[in-house]
Short mmCIF file of C-alpha atoms in Angstrom, two decimals:
data_model
loop_
_atom_site.label_atom_id
_atom_site.label_comp_id
_atom_site.label_asym_id
_atom_site.label_seq_id
_atom_site.Cartn_x
_atom_site.Cartn_y
_atom_site.Cartn_z
CA UNK A 22 0.00 0.00 0.00
CA UNK A 23 1.28 3.50 -0.85
CA UNK A 24 0.47 6.83 0.68
CA UNK A 25 -1.87 7.43 -2.28
CA UNK A 26 -3.98 4.35 -1.53
CA UNK A 27 -7.67 5.03 -1.13
CA UNK A 28 -9.61 4.03 2.01
CA UNK A 29 -11.39 0.95 0.64
CA UNK A 30 -8.08 -0.49 -0.62
CA UNK A 31 -6.48 0.00 2.79
CA UNK A 32 -9.54 -1.45 4.50
CA UNK A 33 -9.64 -4.54 2.31
CA UNK A 34 -5.91 -5.08 2.78
CA UNK A 35 -6.35 -4.94 6.57
CA UNK A 36 -9.29 -7.35 6.53
CA UNK A 37 -7.36 -9.74 4.26
CA UNK A 38 -4.57 -9.84 6.87
CA UNK A 39 -7.01 -10.36 9.75
CA UNK A 40 -8.86 -13.20 8.01
CA UNK A 41 -5.60 -14.93 7.13
CA UNK A 42 -4.42 -14.84 10.76
CA UNK A 43 -7.78 -15.40 12.48
CA UNK A 44 -7.66 -17.86 15.41
CA UNK A 45 -8.99 -21.37 14.73
CA UNK A 46 -12.76 -21.50 15.08
CA UNK A 47 -13.14 -17.72 15.30
CA UNK A 48 -13.98 -16.80 11.71
CA UNK A 49 -17.35 -15.47 10.63
CA UNK A 50 -17.98 -14.60 6.98
CA UNK A 51 -20.63 -12.02 7.94
CA UNK A 52 -18.18 -10.22 10.26
CA UNK A 53 -15.69 -10.11 7.38
CA UNK A 54 -18.39 -8.57 5.18
CA UNK A 55 -19.21 -5.95 7.82
CA UNK A 56 -15.58 -4.94 8.33
CA UNK A 57 -15.15 -4.51 4.58
CA UNK A 58 -18.30 -2.37 4.42
CA UNK A 59 -18.04 -0.09 7.47
CA UNK A 60 -15.29 2.59 7.18
CA UNK A 61 -13.17 2.56 10.34
CA UNK A 62 -11.43 5.82 9.42
CA UNK A 63 -14.72 7.72 9.69
CA UNK A 64 -14.85 6.84 13.41
CA UNK A 65 -11.32 8.08 14.18
CA UNK A 66 -11.15 11.19 11.93
CA UNK A 67 -8.06 12.59 13.66
CA UNK A 68 -6.02 9.52 12.72
CA UNK A 69 -4.30 9.19 9.37
CA UNK A 70 -5.69 6.66 6.91
CA UNK A 71 -2.58 4.54 7.45
CA UNK A 72 -3.14 4.48 11.22
CA UNK A 73 -6.89 3.91 10.85
CA UNK A 74 -6.17 0.79 8.80
CA UNK A 75 -3.21 -0.49 10.73
CA UNK A 76 -3.88 -3.47 12.97
CA UNK A 77 -3.44 -1.55 16.21
CA UNK A 78 -5.45 0.21 18.88
CA UNK A 79 -5.82 3.99 18.65
CA UNK A 80 -6.14 6.19 21.75
CA UNK A 81 -9.14 8.51 21.61
CA UNK A 82 -9.11 9.83 25.20
CA UNK A 83 -5.85 10.37 27.06
CA UNK A 84 -5.45 9.97 30.80
CA UNK A 85 -4.40 13.13 32.69
CA UNK A 86 -2.11 10.87 34.72
CA UNK A 87 0.94 10.39 32.45
CA UNK A 88 1.80 7.08 34.16
CA UNK A 89 -1.69 5.59 33.70
CA UNK A 90 -3.39 3.84 30.80
CA UNK A 91 -5.54 5.86 28.35
CA UNK A 92 -9.18 6.30 29.32
CA UNK A 93 -10.57 5.13 25.98
CA UNK A 94 -9.25 3.49 22.80
CA UNK A 95 -10.44 2.24 19.46
CA UNK A 96 -9.83 -1.50 19.79
CA UNK A 97 -7.31 -3.35 17.65
CA UNK A 98 -9.14 -4.49 14.48
CA UNK A 99 -8.24 -8.19 14.71
CA UNK A 100 -9.63 -8.24 18.27
CA UNK A 101 -12.81 -6.56 17.03
CA UNK A 102 -13.08 -9.30 14.39
CA UNK A 103 -12.74 -12.32 16.64
CA UNK A 104 -14.91 -10.90 19.43
CA UNK A 105 -17.74 -10.31 16.97
CA UNK A 106 -17.19 -13.84 15.65
CA UNK A 107 -17.53 -15.08 19.24
CA UNK A 108 -20.73 -13.07 19.65
CA UNK A 109 -22.39 -14.79 16.67
CA UNK A 110 -24.81 -11.97 15.84
CA UNK A 111 -27.96 -12.97 13.97
CA UNK A 112 -30.34 -10.75 11.96
CA UNK A 113 -32.91 -9.20 14.25
CA UNK A 114 -30.82 -9.48 17.44
CA UNK A 115 -31.20 -6.93 20.23
CA UNK A 116 -27.65 -6.10 21.42
CA UNK A 117 -26.15 -4.29 24.41
CA UNK A 118 -22.57 -3.00 24.37
CA UNK A 119 -20.67 -1.75 27.43
CA UNK A 120 -17.98 0.65 26.23
CA UNK A 121 -19.02 2.80 23.25
CA UNK A 122 -15.51 3.89 22.28
CA UNK A 123 -15.57 5.50 18.84
CA UNK A 124 -18.91 3.95 17.89
CA UNK A 125 -17.23 1.73 15.26
CA UNK A 126 -18.01 -1.55 17.00
CA UNK A 127 -21.65 -0.52 17.45
CA UNK A 128 -21.83 0.32 13.73
CA UNK A 129 -20.50 -3.13 12.80
CA UNK A 130 -23.05 -4.77 15.07
CA UNK A 131 -25.88 -2.66 13.66
CA UNK A 132 -24.84 -3.72 10.17
CA UNK A 133 -24.93 -7.37 11.27
CA UNK A 134 -28.35 -7.19 12.94
CA UNK A 135 -30.04 -5.98 9.76
CA UNK A 136 -33.19 -3.82 9.58
CA UNK A 137 -35.05 -5.73 12.30
CA UNK A 138 -32.26 -5.55 14.90
CA UNK A 139 -31.20 -2.93 17.43
CA UNK A 140 -28.02 -1.88 19.22
CA UNK A 141 -27.60 0.04 22.48
CA UNK A 142 -24.12 1.18 23.48
CA UNK A 143 -23.05 2.68 26.82
CA UNK A 144 -20.07 4.72 27.93
CA UNK A 145 -19.10 6.19 31.28
CA UNK A 146 -17.40 9.25 29.75
CA UNK A 147 -19.76 11.90 28.42
CA UNK A 148 -17.31 13.15 25.78
CA UNK A 149 -16.62 9.62 24.52
CA UNK A 150 -20.35 8.93 24.24
CA UNK A 151 -20.82 12.26 22.43
CA UNK A 152 -18.08 11.35 19.94
CA UNK A 153 -19.69 7.97 19.30
CA UNK A 154 -23.09 9.63 18.81
CA UNK A 155 -21.70 12.15 16.32
CA UNK A 156 -19.79 9.54 14.32
CA UNK A 157 -22.70 7.11 14.19
CA UNK A 158 -25.02 9.87 12.97
CA UNK A 159 -22.49 10.93 10.33
CA UNK A 160 -22.04 7.40 8.97
CA UNK A 161 -25.67 6.38 8.60
CA UNK A 162 -26.09 4.52 11.89
CA UNK A 163 -28.23 7.12 13.63
CA UNK A 164 -30.63 4.55 15.06
CA UNK A 165 -27.95 3.09 17.36
CA UNK A 166 -28.80 4.14 20.92
CA UNK A 167 -25.87 5.83 22.73
CA UNK A 168 -26.30 6.30 26.49
CA UNK A 169 -23.93 8.00 28.93
CA UNK A 170 -23.88 5.78 32.00
CA UNK A 171 -21.88 3.22 33.90
CA UNK A 172 -21.78 0.13 31.69
CA UNK A 173 -22.22 -2.07 34.76
CA UNK A 174 -25.82 -0.83 35.04
CA UNK A 175 -26.73 -2.06 31.59
CA UNK A 176 -29.87 -0.63 29.99
CA UNK A 177 -32.86 -2.46 31.47
CA UNK A 178 -35.30 -0.22 29.58
CA UNK A 179 -34.39 -2.01 26.33
CA UNK A 180 -33.87 -5.54 27.72
CA UNK A 181 -33.94 -8.49 27.28
CA UNK A 182 -30.89 -8.76 25.02
CA UNK A 183 -29.97 -11.56 22.65
CA UNK A 184 -26.32 -10.52 22.70
CA UNK A 185 -24.20 -8.58 25.20
CA UNK A 186 -20.60 -7.50 24.65
CA UNK A 187 -18.11 -5.58 26.78
CA UNK A 188 -15.26 -3.71 25.13
CA UNK A 189 -13.56 -2.95 28.46
CA UNK A 190 -11.70 -5.34 30.73
CA UNK A 191 -14.17 -6.91 33.19
CA UNK A 192 -12.91 -8.23 36.53
CA UNK A 193 -16.34 -8.92 38.01
CA UNK A 194 -19.55 -9.69 36.15
CA UNK A 195 -22.33 -7.22 37.07
CA UNK A 196 -25.56 -8.80 38.24
CA UNK A 197 -27.49 -6.49 35.90
CA UNK A 198 -25.97 -8.25 32.89
CA UNK A 199 -27.28 -11.60 34.12
CA UNK A 200 -30.75 -10.12 34.44
CA UNK A 201 -30.76 -8.38 31.06
CA UNK A 202 -29.37 -11.22 28.89
CA UNK A 203 -32.01 -13.66 27.70
CA UNK A 204 -31.61 -17.38 28.37
CA UNK A 205 -29.94 -18.79 25.27
CA UNK A 206 -28.26 -15.45 24.56
CA UNK A 207 -24.53 -14.91 24.17
CA UNK A 208 -22.17 -12.71 26.14
CA UNK A 209 -18.61 -11.85 25.10
CA UNK A 210 -16.32 -10.02 27.49
CA UNK A 211 -12.62 -9.51 28.16
CA UNK A 212 -12.57 -11.31 31.51
CA UNK A 213 -9.71 -10.65 33.92
CA UNK A 214 -8.51 -13.11 36.55
CA UNK A 215 -5.16 -14.07 38.09
CA UNK A 216 -3.37 -11.30 36.19
CA UNK A 217 -4.48 -12.39 32.72
CA UNK A 218 -7.24 -11.30 30.33
CA UNK A 219 -9.12 -13.49 27.87
CA UNK A 220 -12.06 -12.74 25.61
CA UNK A 221 -14.58 -15.34 26.77
CA UNK A 222 -17.60 -16.20 24.67
CA UNK A 223 -20.37 -17.35 27.03
CA UNK A 224 -23.80 -18.86 26.40
CA UNK A 225 -26.48 -18.01 28.96
CA UNK A 226 -28.13 -21.04 30.48
CA UNK A 227 -30.84 -20.97 33.13
CA UNK A 228 -28.51 -20.94 36.13
CA UNK A 229 -25.10 -20.16 34.68
CA UNK A 230 -22.96 -18.88 31.81
CA UNK A 231 -20.99 -21.56 29.97
CA UNK A 232 -17.91 -20.75 27.89
CA UNK A 233 -17.86 -21.67 24.21
CA UNK A 234 -14.65 -19.92 23.13
CA UNK A 235 -11.53 -18.23 24.48
CA UNK A 236 -9.10 -15.85 22.81
CA UNK A 237 -6.15 -13.76 23.98
CA UNK A 238 -6.83 -10.03 24.21
CA UNK A 239 -5.97 -6.89 26.15
CA UNK A 240 -8.37 -4.12 27.18
CA UNK A 241 -8.46 -1.07 29.41
CA UNK A 242 -10.10 -2.01 32.75
CA UNK A 243 -13.71 -1.18 33.49
CA UNK A 244 -14.12 1.82 35.77
CA UNK A 245 -15.50 1.05 39.23
CA UNK A 246 -14.15 -2.50 39.60
CA UNK A 247 -11.34 -2.60 42.15
CA UNK A 248 -10.74 -6.30 42.79
CA UNK A 249 -7.30 -6.40 41.20
CA UNK A 250 -4.25 -5.68 43.34
CA UNK A 251 -0.69 -4.72 42.47
CA UNK A 252 2.44 -3.95 44.40
CA UNK A 253 6.22 -3.78 44.20
CA UNK A 254 8.33 -6.40 45.91
CA UNK A 255 11.58 -4.44 46.12
CA UNK A 256 12.60 -0.96 47.24
CA UNK A 257 13.95 -0.18 43.77
CA UNK A 258 10.51 -0.87 42.24
CA UNK A 259 11.88 -3.28 39.68
CA UNK A 260 9.72 -6.33 40.50
CA UNK A 261 5.95 -6.02 40.59
CA UNK A 262 3.12 -8.48 41.24
CA UNK A 263 -0.50 -8.39 40.08
CA UNK A 264 -3.09 -10.55 41.85
CA UNK A 265 -6.77 -10.77 42.84
CA UNK A 266 -8.40 -9.59 46.04
CA UNK A 267 -9.24 -13.12 47.15
CA UNK A 268 -5.57 -14.18 47.13
CA UNK A 269 -3.43 -13.86 50.30
CA UNK A 270 -0.48 -12.27 48.48
CA UNK A 271 1.70 -9.65 50.18
CA UNK A 272 4.58 -8.47 47.97
CA UNK A 273 6.68 -7.09 50.82
CA UNK A 274 6.88 -10.55 52.39
CA UNK A 275 8.94 -11.60 49.36
CA UNK A 276 11.53 -8.84 49.66
CA UNK A 277 14.11 -10.81 51.61
CA UNK A 278 13.74 -13.92 49.45
CA UNK A 279 14.42 -11.96 46.27
CA UNK A 280 17.17 -9.83 47.79
CA UNK A 281 19.11 -12.94 48.78
CA UNK A 282 18.49 -14.31 45.26
CA UNK A 283 18.90 -17.93 46.35
CA UNK A 284 17.58 -19.51 43.20
CA UNK A 285 15.98 -22.89 42.53
CA UNK A 286 16.08 -23.41 38.77
CA UNK A 287 14.21 -26.35 37.24
CA UNK A 288 14.25 -27.10 33.52
CA UNK A 289 11.76 -29.29 31.68
CA UNK A 290 11.96 -31.05 28.33
CA UNK A 291 9.23 -28.76 26.93
CA UNK A 292 10.59 -26.85 23.92
CA UNK A 293 8.92 -23.99 22.03
CA UNK A 294 9.56 -22.10 18.79
CA UNK A 295 10.59 -18.42 18.97
CA UNK A 296 7.14 -17.06 18.12
CA UNK A 297 5.06 -19.77 19.77
CA UNK A 298 2.51 -18.29 22.21
CA UNK A 299 2.77 -19.27 25.87
CA UNK A 300 -0.73 -18.13 26.84
CA UNK A 301 -1.98 -21.66 27.42
CA UNK A 302 0.50 -22.15 30.26
CA UNK A 303 -0.99 -19.26 32.20
CA UNK A 304 -4.53 -20.49 31.54
CA UNK A 305 -3.64 -23.94 32.80
CA UNK A 306 -2.02 -22.55 35.95
CA UNK A 307 -5.06 -20.37 36.70
CA UNK A 308 -7.33 -23.41 36.44
CA UNK A 309 -5.19 -25.71 38.58
CA UNK A 310 -3.16 -23.69 41.08
CA UNK A 311 -4.70 -21.06 43.40
CA UNK A 312 -1.31 -19.35 43.83
CA UNK A 313 -1.27 -18.12 40.20
CA UNK A 314 -0.64 -14.43 39.58
CA UNK A 315 1.40 -12.16 37.29
CA UNK A 316 4.95 -10.86 37.64
CA UNK A 317 6.70 -8.04 35.79
CA UNK A 318 10.44 -7.53 36.11
CA UNK A 319 12.39 -4.56 34.77
CA UNK A 320 15.68 -5.38 32.99
CA UNK A 321 17.80 -3.88 35.76
CA UNK A 322 16.64 -6.69 38.07
CA UNK A 323 18.02 -9.52 35.93
CA UNK A 324 21.24 -8.02 34.58
CA UNK A 325 24.62 -8.53 36.21
CA UNK A 326 25.99 -11.49 38.12
CA UNK A 327 23.72 -11.17 41.15
CA UNK A 328 20.42 -10.49 39.36
CA UNK A 329 17.25 -12.51 39.23
CA UNK A 330 16.75 -15.00 36.43
CA UNK A 331 15.07 -13.35 33.46
CA UNK A 332 11.34 -14.23 33.22
CA UNK A 333 10.14 -15.75 29.95
CA UNK A 334 8.33 -12.49 29.17
CA UNK A 335 9.63 -9.81 31.57
CA UNK A 336 6.57 -7.59 31.23
CA UNK A 337 3.96 -10.33 31.42
CA UNK A 338 4.79 -13.73 32.94
CA UNK A 339 2.80 -16.13 35.11
CA UNK A 340 4.01 -16.75 38.64
CA UNK A 341 3.07 -18.76 41.72
CA UNK A 342 3.25 -16.94 45.06
CA UNK A 343 2.74 -18.35 48.57
CA UNK A 344 3.84 -16.48 51.67
CA UNK A 345 7.49 -15.48 51.35
CA UNK A 346 8.18 -17.64 48.28
CA UNK A 347 7.52 -17.49 44.56
CA UNK A 348 8.31 -19.17 41.25
CA UNK A 349 7.85 -17.93 37.70
CA UNK A 350 8.19 -19.07 34.10
CA UNK A 351 11.64 -18.88 32.46
CA UNK A 352 13.19 -20.04 29.19
CA UNK A 353 16.60 -20.54 27.60
CA UNK A 354 17.75 -21.12 24.00
CA UNK A 355 18.66 -24.65 22.95
CA UNK A 356 20.01 -26.13 19.72
CA UNK A 357 17.87 -28.79 18.06
CA UNK A 358 17.82 -30.07 14.51
CA UNK A 359 14.74 -28.05 13.56
CA UNK A 360 16.45 -24.75 14.34
CA UNK A 361 16.57 -22.36 17.27
CA UNK A 362 14.19 -23.30 20.06
CA UNK A 363 13.65 -22.44 23.71
CA UNK A 364 13.41 -24.79 26.65
CA UNK A 365 10.91 -23.89 29.37
CA UNK A 366 11.47 -24.04 33.09
CA UNK A 367 10.75 -22.40 36.43
CA UNK A 368 12.82 -20.20 38.73
CA UNK A 369 11.92 -20.36 42.43
CA UNK A 370 12.92 -18.11 45.34
CA UNK A 371 12.33 -18.30 49.07
CA UNK A 372 11.95 -21.20 51.52
CA UNK A 373 9.20 -22.83 49.42
CA UNK A 374 10.65 -21.70 46.10
CA UNK A 375 11.73 -25.17 45.01
CA UNK A 376 8.31 -26.64 45.69
CA UNK A 377 6.60 -23.85 43.77
CA UNK A 378 9.01 -24.33 40.87
CA UNK A 379 8.16 -28.04 40.85
CA UNK A 380 4.44 -27.27 40.79
CA UNK A 381 4.90 -24.90 37.88
CA UNK A 382 7.02 -27.47 36.04
CA UNK A 383 4.29 -30.10 36.38
CA UNK A 384 1.88 -27.79 34.58
CA UNK A 385 4.50 -26.94 31.95
CA UNK A 386 4.80 -30.62 31.08
CA UNK A 387 1.03 -31.07 30.99
CA UNK A 388 0.72 -28.09 28.65
CA UNK A 389 3.56 -29.46 26.52
CA UNK A 390 1.59 -32.68 25.97
CA UNK A 391 -1.45 -30.81 24.60
CA UNK A 392 -0.82 -27.17 23.69
CA UNK A 393 -4.23 -26.49 22.11
CA UNK A 394 -6.43 -27.68 24.96
CA UNK A 395 -8.47 -24.85 26.49
CA UNK A 396 -10.26 -24.85 29.85
CA UNK A 397 -13.99 -24.60 30.29
CA UNK A 398 -15.22 -21.64 32.29
CA UNK A 399 -18.57 -21.57 34.04
CA UNK A 400 -19.86 -18.42 35.70
CA UNK A 401 -22.52 -18.52 38.40
CA UNK A 402 -24.17 -15.77 40.44
CA UNK A 403 -22.20 -15.16 43.63
CA UNK A 404 -22.93 -17.65 46.39
CA UNK A 405 -24.23 -20.39 44.08
CA UNK A 406 -23.26 -23.88 45.34
CA UNK A 407 -21.13 -25.50 42.64
CA UNK A 408 -20.56 -29.03 43.93
CA UNK A 409 -17.19 -30.71 44.32
CA UNK A 410 -14.23 -28.27 44.25
CA UNK A 411 -12.24 -30.94 42.38
CA UNK A 412 -14.47 -30.22 39.39
CA UNK A 413 -12.42 -27.07 38.82
CA UNK A 414 -10.67 -24.09 40.37
CA UNK A 415 -13.24 -21.88 42.12
CA UNK A 416 -12.64 -18.12 42.03
CA UNK A 417 -15.12 -16.05 44.02
CA UNK A 418 -15.75 -12.39 43.21
CA UNK A 419 -18.40 -10.06 44.62
CA UNK A 420 -21.00 -10.79 41.90
CA UNK A 421 -19.78 -13.98 40.29
CA UNK A 422 -18.34 -17.39 41.07
CA UNK A 423 -16.04 -18.71 38.34
CA UNK A 424 -15.26 -22.41 37.97
CA UNK A 425 -12.33 -23.04 35.63
CA UNK A 426 -11.52 -26.61 34.69
CA UNK A 427 -9.67 -28.84 32.25
#
């Protein structure tokens, strides 16, 4: 594509790339048609055509805190594609969206519902909602309802909904969404737990939501949900943990264990290619070990002779933390006949560091035996009895009980 390319050429080129790389099972020919028809650049008029049709998120509302995440973004187009594929919109559907953004996603959904359908989109920020309203009116989607309100409240005045989608990271599942989604309807949301985020496609059953699909994604967190915790381990603020409110994790209790850097390093026979995703390891840990959380380590902490072992992904690696001990995922290059590969292992620190490293290694080997297997996720209203805990890892949040199992 050259700088003289016209919008529809850029748009079709982007969609071609997205379709080619779409995750297995998450392709929908009607979503492809919608993304070729609806002009993304009209919803982000301040962006260049090249940026509008690049496969990346675009900030539309900055945060006054320079160290914080933006307040609103236009989602990355490939994520838009697979989330709408998860949603499975049918002609005539009544749809609720939490997080209006630019209005582009609502326009795609309105296109997919056809003349008999309807779309209601909500945003907490008045100026963001106003932008979405103006852009939808200007692009022929004036019948999309745009409401300025907390997305967690939903819009009961237009319920029940056949489809519900959140385009913000959701840590807890508001009770209002249960009430407003019809039995048999679908809900897609970027669900956050144990330091990770996955787009989960749920089907509403009488007493629960049952997952049908999972995909890796990243979204700005929903305003008003404060169940996620974070904290630095060391005085130099180089090592940081992210965990959930129900977990008894206290970063400062790990300070001595990391400062002494007495390392327990365990390597497995699990080998990965340079670009092979490691997301399934984290999913498996979250379903099978209650100590699972996230660790980020700045480069200064693992350089030099006395540093920590480098995490597999320094900015985003799974860890196990109990008391004054932790273990996290590591890798190292190895030479094999098929080319450069990486061997996976675990680095443990603290009195129980070796045991935690062994637990992590067990799950590495299990993942290595079946790298495509995904867990099932069931969501129940808070307080619902869910039977034998061995049926899956139970994670309780204020409004929802998750059961994650393999």
